[in-house]
Coordinates of C-alpha atoms and ligand atoms in Angstrom, one line a residue:
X19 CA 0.0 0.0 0.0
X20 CA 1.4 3.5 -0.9
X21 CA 0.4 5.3 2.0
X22 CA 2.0 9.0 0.5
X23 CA -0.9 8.1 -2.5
X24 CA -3.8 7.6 -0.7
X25 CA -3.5 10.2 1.1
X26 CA -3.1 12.1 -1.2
X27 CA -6.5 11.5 -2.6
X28 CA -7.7 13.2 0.7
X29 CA -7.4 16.8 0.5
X30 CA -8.4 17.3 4.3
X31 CA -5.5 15.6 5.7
X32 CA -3.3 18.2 4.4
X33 CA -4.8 20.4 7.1
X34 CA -2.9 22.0 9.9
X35 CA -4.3 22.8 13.4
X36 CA -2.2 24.8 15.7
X37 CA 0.3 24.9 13.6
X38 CA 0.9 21.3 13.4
X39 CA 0.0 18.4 10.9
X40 CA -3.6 17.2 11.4
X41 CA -3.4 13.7 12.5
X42 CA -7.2 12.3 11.8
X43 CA -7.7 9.2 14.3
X44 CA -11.4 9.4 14.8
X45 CA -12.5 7.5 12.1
X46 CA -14.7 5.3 14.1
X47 CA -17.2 8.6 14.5
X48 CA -16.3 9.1 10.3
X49 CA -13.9 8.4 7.7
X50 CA -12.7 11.7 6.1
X51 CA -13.8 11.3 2.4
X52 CA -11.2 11.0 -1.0
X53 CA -11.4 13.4 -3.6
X54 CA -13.3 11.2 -6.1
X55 CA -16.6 10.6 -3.8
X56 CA -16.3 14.8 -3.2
X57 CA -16.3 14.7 -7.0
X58 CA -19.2 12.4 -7.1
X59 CA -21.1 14.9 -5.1
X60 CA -20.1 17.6 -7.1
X61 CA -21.3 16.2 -10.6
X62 CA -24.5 15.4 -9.1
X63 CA -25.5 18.7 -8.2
X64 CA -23.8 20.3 -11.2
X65 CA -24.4 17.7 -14.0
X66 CA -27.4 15.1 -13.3
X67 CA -29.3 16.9 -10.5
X68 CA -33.0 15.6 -10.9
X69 CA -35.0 13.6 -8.9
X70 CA -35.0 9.9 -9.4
X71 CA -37.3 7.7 -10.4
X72 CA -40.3 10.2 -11.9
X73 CA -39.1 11.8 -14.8
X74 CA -39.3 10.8 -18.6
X75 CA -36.4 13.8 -19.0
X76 CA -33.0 13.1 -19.5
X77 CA -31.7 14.1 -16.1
X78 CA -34.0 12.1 -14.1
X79 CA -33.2 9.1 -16.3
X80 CA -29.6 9.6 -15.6
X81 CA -29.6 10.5 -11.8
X82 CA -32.0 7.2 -11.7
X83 CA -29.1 5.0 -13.2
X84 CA -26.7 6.6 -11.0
X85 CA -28.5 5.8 -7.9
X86 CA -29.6 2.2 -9.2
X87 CA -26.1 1.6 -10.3
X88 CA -25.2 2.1 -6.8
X89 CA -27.8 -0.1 -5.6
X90 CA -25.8 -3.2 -7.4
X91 CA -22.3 -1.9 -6.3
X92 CA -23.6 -2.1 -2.8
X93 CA -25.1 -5.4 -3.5
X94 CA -22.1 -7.1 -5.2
X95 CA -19.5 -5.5 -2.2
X96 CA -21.3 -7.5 0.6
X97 CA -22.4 -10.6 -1.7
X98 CA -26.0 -9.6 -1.7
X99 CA -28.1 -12.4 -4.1
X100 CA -30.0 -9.3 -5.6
X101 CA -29.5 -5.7 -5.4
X102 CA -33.4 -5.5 -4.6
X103 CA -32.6 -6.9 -1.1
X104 CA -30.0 -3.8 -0.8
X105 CA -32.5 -0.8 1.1
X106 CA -31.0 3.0 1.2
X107 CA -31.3 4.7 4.4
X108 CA -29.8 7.3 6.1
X109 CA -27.5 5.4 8.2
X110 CA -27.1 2.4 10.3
X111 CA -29.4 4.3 12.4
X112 CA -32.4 4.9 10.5
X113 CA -31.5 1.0 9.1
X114 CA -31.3 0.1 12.8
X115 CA -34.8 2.0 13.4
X116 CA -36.4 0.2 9.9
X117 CA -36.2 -2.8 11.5
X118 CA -36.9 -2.4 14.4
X119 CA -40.1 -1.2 13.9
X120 CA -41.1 -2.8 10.8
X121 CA -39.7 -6.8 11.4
X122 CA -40.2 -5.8 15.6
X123 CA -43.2 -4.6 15.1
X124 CA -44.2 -7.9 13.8
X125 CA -42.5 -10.7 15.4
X126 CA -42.1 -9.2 19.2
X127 CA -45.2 -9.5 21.3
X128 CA -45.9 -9.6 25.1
X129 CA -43.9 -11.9 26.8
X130 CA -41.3 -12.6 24.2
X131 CA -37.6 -12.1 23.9
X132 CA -35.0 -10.2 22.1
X133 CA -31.1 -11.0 22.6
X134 CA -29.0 -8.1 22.2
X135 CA -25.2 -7.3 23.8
X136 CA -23.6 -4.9 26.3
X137 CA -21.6 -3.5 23.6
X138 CA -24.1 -2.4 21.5
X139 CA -24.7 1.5 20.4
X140 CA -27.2 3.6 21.3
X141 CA -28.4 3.1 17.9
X142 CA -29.2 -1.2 18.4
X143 CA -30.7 -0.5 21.7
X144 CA -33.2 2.3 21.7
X145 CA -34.9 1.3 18.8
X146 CA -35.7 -1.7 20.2
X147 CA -37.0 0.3 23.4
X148 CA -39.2 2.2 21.4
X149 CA -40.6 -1.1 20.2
X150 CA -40.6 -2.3 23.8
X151 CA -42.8 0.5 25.4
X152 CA -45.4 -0.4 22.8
X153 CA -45.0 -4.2 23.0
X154 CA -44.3 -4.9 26.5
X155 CA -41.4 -7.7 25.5
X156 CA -38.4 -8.8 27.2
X157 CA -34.4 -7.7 26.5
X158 CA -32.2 -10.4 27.0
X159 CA -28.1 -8.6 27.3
X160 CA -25.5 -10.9 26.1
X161 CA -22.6 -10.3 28.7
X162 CA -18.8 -9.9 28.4
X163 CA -15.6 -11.5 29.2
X164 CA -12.8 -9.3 30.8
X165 CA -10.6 -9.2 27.7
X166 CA -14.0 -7.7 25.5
X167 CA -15.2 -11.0 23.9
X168 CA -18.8 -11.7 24.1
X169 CA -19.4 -14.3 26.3
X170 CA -20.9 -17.2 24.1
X171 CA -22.1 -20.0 26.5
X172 CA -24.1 -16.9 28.0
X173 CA -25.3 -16.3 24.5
X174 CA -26.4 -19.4 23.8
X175 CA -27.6 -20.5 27.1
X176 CA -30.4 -17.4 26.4
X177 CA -32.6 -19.3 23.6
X178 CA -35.8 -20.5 24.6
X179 CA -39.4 -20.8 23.0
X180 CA -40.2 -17.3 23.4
X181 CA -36.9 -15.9 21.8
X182 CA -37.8 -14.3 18.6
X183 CA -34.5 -12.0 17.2
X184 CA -31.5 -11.2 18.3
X185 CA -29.7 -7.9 17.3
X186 CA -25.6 -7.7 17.6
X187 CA -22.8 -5.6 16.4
X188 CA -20.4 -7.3 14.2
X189 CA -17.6 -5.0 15.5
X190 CA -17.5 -3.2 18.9
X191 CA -17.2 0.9 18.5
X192 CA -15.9 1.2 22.3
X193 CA -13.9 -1.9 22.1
X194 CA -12.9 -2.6 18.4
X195 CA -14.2 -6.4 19.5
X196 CA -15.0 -8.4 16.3
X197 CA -17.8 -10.8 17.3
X198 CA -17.9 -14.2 15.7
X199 CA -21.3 -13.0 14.1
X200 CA -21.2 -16.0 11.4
X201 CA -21.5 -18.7 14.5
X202 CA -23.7 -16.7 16.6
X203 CA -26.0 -16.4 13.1
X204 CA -26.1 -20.4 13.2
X205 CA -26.9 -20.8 16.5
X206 CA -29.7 -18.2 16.5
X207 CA -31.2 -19.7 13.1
X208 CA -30.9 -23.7 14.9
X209 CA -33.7 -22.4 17.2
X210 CA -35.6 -20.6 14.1
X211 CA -34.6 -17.1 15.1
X212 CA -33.4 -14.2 12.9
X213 CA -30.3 -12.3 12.9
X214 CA -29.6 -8.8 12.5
X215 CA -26.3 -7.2 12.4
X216 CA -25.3 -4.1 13.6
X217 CA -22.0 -3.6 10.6
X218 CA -21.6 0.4 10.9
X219 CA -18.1 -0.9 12.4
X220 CA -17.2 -3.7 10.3
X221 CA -17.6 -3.0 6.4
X222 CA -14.8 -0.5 6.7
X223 CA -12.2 -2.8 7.8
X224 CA -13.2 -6.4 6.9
X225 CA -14.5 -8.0 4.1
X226 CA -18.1 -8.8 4.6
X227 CA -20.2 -11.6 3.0
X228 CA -24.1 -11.5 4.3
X229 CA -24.5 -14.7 2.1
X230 CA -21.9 -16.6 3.8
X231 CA -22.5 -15.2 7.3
X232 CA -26.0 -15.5 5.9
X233 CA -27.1 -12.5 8.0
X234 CA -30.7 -11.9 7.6
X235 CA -30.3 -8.4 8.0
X236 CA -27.3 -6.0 7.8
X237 CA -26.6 -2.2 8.3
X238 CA -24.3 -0.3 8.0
X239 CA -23.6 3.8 7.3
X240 CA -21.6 5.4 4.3
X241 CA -20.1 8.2 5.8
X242 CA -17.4 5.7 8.2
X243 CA -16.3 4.1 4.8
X244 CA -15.1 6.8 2.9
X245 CA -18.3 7.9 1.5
X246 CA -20.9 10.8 2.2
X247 CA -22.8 11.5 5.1
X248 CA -26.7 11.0 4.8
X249 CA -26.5 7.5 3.5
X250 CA -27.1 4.4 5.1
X251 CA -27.7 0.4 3.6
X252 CA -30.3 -2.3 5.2
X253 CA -29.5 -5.9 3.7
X254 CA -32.3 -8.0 3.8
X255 CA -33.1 -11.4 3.1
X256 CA -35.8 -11.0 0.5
X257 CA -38.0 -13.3 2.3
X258 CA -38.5 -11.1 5.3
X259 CA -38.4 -7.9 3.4
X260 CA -41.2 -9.1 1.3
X261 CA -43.5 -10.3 4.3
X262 CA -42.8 -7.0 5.8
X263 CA -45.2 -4.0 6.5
X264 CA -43.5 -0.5 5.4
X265 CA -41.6 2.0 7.8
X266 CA -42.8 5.1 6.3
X267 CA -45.1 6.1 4.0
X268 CA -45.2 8.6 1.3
X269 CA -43.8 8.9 -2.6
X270 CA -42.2 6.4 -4.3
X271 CA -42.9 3.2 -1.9
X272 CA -46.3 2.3 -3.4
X273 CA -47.7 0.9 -6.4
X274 CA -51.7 2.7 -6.0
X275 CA -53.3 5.1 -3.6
X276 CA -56.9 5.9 -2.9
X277 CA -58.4 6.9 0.5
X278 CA -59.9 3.3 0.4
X279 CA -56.8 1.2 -0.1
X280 CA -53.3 2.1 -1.0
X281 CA -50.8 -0.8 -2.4
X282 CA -46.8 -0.9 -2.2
X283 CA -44.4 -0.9 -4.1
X284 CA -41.8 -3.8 -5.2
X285 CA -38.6 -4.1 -2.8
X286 CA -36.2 -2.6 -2.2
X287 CA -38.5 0.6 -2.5
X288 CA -41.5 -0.2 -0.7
X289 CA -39.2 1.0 2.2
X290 CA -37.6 4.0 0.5
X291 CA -40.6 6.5 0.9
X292 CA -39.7 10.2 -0.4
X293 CA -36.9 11.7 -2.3
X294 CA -33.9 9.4 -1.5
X295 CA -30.4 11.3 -1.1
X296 CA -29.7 10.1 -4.8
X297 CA -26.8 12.3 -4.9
X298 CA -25.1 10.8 -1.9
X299 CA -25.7 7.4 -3.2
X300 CA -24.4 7.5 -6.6
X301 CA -21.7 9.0 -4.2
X302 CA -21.5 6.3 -2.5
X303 CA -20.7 4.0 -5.1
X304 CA -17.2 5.7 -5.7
X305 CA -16.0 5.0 -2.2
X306 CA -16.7 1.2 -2.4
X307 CA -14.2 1.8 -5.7
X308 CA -11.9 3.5 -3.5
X309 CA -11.9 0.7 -1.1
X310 CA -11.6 -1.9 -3.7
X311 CA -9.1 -0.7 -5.8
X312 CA -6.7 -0.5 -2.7
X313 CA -8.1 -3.5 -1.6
X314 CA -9.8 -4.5 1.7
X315 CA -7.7 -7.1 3.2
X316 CA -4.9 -4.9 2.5
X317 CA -6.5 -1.8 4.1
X318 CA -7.4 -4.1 7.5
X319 CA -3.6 -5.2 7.1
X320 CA -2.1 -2.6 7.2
X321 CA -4.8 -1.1 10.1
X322 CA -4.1 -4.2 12.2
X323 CA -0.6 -3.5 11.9
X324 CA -1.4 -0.2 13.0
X325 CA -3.5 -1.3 16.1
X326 CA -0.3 -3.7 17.2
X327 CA 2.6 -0.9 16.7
X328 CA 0.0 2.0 18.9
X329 CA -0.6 -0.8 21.4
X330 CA 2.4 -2.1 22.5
X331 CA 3.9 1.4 22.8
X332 CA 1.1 2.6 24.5
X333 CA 1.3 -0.2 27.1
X334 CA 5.3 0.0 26.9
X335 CA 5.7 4.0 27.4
X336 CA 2.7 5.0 29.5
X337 CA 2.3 3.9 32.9
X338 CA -1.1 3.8 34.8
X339 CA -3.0 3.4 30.9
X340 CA -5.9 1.3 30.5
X341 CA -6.9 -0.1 27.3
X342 CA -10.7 -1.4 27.1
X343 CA -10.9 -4.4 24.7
X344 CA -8.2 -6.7 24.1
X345 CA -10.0 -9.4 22.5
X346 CA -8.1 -11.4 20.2
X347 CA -8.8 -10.4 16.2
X348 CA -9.8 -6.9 17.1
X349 CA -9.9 -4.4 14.6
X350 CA -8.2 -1.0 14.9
X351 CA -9.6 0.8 17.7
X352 CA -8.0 2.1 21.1
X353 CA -10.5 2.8 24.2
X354 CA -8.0 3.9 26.9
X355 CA -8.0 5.8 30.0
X356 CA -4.7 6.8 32.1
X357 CA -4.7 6.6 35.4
X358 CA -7.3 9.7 37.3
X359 CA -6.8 11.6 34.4
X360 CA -10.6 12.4 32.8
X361 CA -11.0 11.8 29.5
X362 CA -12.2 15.3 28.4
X363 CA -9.2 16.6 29.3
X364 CA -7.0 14.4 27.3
X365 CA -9.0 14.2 24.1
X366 CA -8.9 18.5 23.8
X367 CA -5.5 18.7 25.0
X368 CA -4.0 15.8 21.8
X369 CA -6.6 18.4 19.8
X370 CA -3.9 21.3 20.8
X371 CA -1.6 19.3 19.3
X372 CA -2.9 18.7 16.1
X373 CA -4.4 15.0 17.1
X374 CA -8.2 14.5 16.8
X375 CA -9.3 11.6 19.1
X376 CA -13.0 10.8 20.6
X377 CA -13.9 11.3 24.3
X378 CA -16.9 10.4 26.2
X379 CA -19.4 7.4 26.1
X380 CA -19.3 6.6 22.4
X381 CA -23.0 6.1 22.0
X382 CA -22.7 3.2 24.4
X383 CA -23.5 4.4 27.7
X384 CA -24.8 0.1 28.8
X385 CA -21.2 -0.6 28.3
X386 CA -19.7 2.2 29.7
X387 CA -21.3 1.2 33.2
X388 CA -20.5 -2.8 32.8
X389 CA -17.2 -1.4 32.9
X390 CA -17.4 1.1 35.9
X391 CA -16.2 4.2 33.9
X392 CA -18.0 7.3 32.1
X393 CA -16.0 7.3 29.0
X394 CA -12.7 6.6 27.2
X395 CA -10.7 8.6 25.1
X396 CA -10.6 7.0 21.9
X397 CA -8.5 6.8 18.7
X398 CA -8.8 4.8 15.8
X399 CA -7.2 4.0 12.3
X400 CA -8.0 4.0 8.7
X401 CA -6.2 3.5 5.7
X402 CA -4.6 7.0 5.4
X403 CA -3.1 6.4 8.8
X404 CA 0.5 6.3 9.0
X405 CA 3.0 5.2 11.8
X406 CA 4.4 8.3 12.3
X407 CA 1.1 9.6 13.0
X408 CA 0.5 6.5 15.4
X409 CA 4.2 7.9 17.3
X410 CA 2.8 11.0 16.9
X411 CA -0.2 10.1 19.6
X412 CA 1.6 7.8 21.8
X413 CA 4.0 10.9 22.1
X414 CA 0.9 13.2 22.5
X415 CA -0.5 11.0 24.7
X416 CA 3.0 10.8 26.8
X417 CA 3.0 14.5 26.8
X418 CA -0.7 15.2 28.0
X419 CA -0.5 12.5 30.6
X420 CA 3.0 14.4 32.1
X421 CA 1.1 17.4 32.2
X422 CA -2.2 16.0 33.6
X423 CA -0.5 14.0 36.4
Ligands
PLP20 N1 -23.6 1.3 15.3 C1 -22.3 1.4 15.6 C2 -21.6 0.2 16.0 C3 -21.7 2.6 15.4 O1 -20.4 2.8 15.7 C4 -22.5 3.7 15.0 C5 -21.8 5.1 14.9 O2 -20.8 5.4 15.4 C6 -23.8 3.5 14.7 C7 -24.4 2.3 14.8 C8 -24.6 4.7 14.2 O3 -24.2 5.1 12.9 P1 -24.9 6.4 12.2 O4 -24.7 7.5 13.2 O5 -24.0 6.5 11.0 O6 -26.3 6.1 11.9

C-alpha cells in the first residue's frame, strides 16, 4: 500500500491545526472522504441533478441510473443475491430504526424475547425500546468476558421458545471487538430465530459476505467508509423484506393510492418512501471503488498493523493506561483511559496538538457502566493512517498524561 498516494486522494488531511500536521484518528465517528466521492457529489449537483425515479427527462433518467447503479455496487460488495434486497437509508441508524419497527413490530409481542449485547450502540438498543414500550417484551443482554469478547455459552444458554431476534454488532465501537457474528447467526437460526447485524463498524475494515455469514439483515452507514454523510444500507433477506409491513409512508414506496386502499411498491422501494439522497448514493458507489481498488484485506492489514505498533507502545511508554478491549482479532480501535486523568481533558489537549481523538461514552453508555467508567478517550485507524502519525499520539499522549498528572 502507498500510504503517501492515498493520502493524497484526501485533501483534508493536508490540514494544519495549531500549527501542526492534522493527524485524523477518529474515524470510528467518520472516515474523512477522498477526492473522487467529493467529485461524485459535485457532478450530481452540477451535471445530473433531478430527482429519481419520476421523470421521462434526460436528467432524471440519468440521476436514476446513477442511484440504481449504486444499488448493485452495494449489493455485489457485501455478496448480496439481488441488489433488490439492498435498502437505502440514512445510516445504520435509520436502518437500525427500519427494523426495528417494521420486522419488531411484527415478530415481538408480550412476553417474548429479544437477545441483544452490552456493547451495542445507542443506535441497536433504543430502537428496540421504542418497540418495547409499545410491545411490553423482554431484553435479554448478552454479557462480556474481561478481555472484551462476548461471552458465548451466555449467549447461547439465552434461547428458549419465546426468543424471537436477536440484534448484535459485528464489530464493537468502544472496544474494536469483532464478534464471531457467522456462529452466533447459526446458532440463532438452529432455534428458528433471525439475525440482524449491527456492521456500521465492520464494512470499513473487513471484508463482509451476508450470504456466507447469511445475516438476515445487515446495516451499515456510508459516511465511516469513505463515503458521504446521509446514506445508510439495510441488507435484507428478501423473504423477510417481502413479508414486511412498510416503515414510512409517502412517494415512491407504493404501487396505488386511494383513500380506500393504497398498495406498495416492489422491494427494495417499498421501504424507501420520499426523495432518496440520490446524490449521496451515486456518491457512495465511488467510495466502495476506492476501497476496492486498494483492496480491503490490505486496508485491514495494514490497520491491524497499526492497532499492534500503537498498542504495544502505548502499554510500553505510558504507565497507569488502561486499554478497554483486548480481544483477540480486534480491529483498529484504542479505548483507553490513564490513570485519574478524565478523558475530556485528554481528548482536547491531543486536539492542541494537532491530534483528533473521541472522548466520552461513544454512543454506548450500557457498556460504559459494565465497565465502571463514564467514558474513554478513543483513537482509531483507517487506511490513510501512517506510523508516524501512530508515534505522533503515543507521544501526545505521553505528553498530555505528564502534564495532567
Ligand atoms: N452502530 C455502531 C456500532 C456505530 O459505531 C455507529 C456510529 O458510530 C452507529 C451504529 C450509528 O451510525 P450512524 O450514526 O451513521 O447512523
Amino acid at each position: 500500500m502507498d500510504i503517501s498516494r492515498i493520502r493524497e486522494e484526501f485533501p483534508i488531511l493536508g490540514r494544519r491545526l495549531y500549527g501542526r500536521p492534522l493527524v485524523y484518528l477518529d474515524n470510528t465517528a467518520t472516515s474523512e472522504t477522498p477526492r473522487e466521492v467529493v467529485d461524485a457529489v459535485v457532478n450530481g449537483y452540477t451535471v445530473t441533478k433531478a430527482n429519481v425515479h419520476r421523470g421521462v427527462h434526460t436528467l432524471s433518467q440519468e440521476a436514476t441510473l446513477l442511484q440504481e447503479e449504486a444499488r448493485r455496487r452495494v449489493a455485489a460488495f457485501i455478496n448480496a443475491s439481488s441488489h433488490e434486497e439492498v435498502v437505502f437509508t440514512r445510516g445504520t441508524t435509520e436502518a437500525l430504526n427500519l427494523v426495528a419497527s417494521s420486522l419488531g413490530g411484527m415478530l415481538l409481542g408480550e412476553g417474548d424475547e429479544l437477545i441483544l449485547t452490552v456493547m451495542e450502540h445507542h443506535a441497536n438498543i433504543v430502537p428496540w425500546q421504542l418497540l418495547q414500550a409499545l410491545k411490553g417484551f423482554r431484553l435479554r443482554v448478552v454479557p462480556m468476558h474481561e478481555d472484551g469478547s462476548l461471552d458465548l455459552d451466555a449467549y447461547r444458554s439465552m434461547f428458549n421458545d419465546r426468543t424471537r431476534l436477536v440484534s448484535c454488532c459485528h464489530a464493537s465501537n468502544v472496544l474494536g471487538t469483532v464478534n464471531p457474528v457467522k456462529e452466533m447467526i447459526a446458532e440463532a437460526h438452529a432455534h428458528g430465530v433471525p439475525f440482524v447485524v449491527d456492521g456500521a463498524q465492520a464494512v470499513p475494515h473487513m471484508k463482509v459476505d451476508v450470504i456466507d455469514l447469511d445475516a438476515d439483515f445487515y446495516a451499515f452507514s456510508a459516511h465511516k467508509m469513505y463515503g458521504p454523510t446521509g446514506v445508510g444500507v439495510l441488507y435484507g433477506k428478501r423473504e423477510w423484506l417481502e413479508k414486511m409491513p412498510p416503515y414510512q409512508g409517502g412517494g415512491e414506496m407504493i404501487e396505488s393510492v386511494s383513500f380506500d386502499k393504497t398498495t406498495f411498491a416492489e422491494l427494495p422501494f417499498k421501504f424507501e418512501a420520499g426523495t432518496p439522497d440520490f446524490i449521496g448514493i451515486s456518491a457512495l458507489s465511488k467510495a466502495i471503488d476506492f476501497i476496492e481498488r486498494i483492496g480491503i484485506d490490505n486496508i485491514a492489514a495494514h490497520e491491524h498493523e497499526l492497532l499492534r505498533h500503537t498498542t504495544e507502545r502505548l502499554l510500553r511508554e505510558v504507565p497507569g493506561i488502561r486499554i478497554f478491549g483486548q480481544a483477540p482479532g480486534k480491529c483498529a480501535i484504542i479505548s483507553f483511559l490513564v490513570g485519574n486523568e478524565h478523558h475530556y481533558d485528554m481528548g482536547m489537549l491531543l486536539d492542541k496538538l494537532g491530534i483528533a481523538v473521541r472522548t466520552g461514552h461513544h454512543c454506548a453508555q450500557p457498556l460504559m457502566r459494565s465497565l465502571g467508567i463514564e467514558g474513554t478517550v478513543r483513537a482509531s485507524f483507517a487506511a490513510y493512517n501512517t506510523i508516524e502519525e501512530a508515534d505522533a499520539f503515543v507521544e501526545g499522549v505521553k505528553r498530555v498524561s505528564a502534564m495532567l498528572e
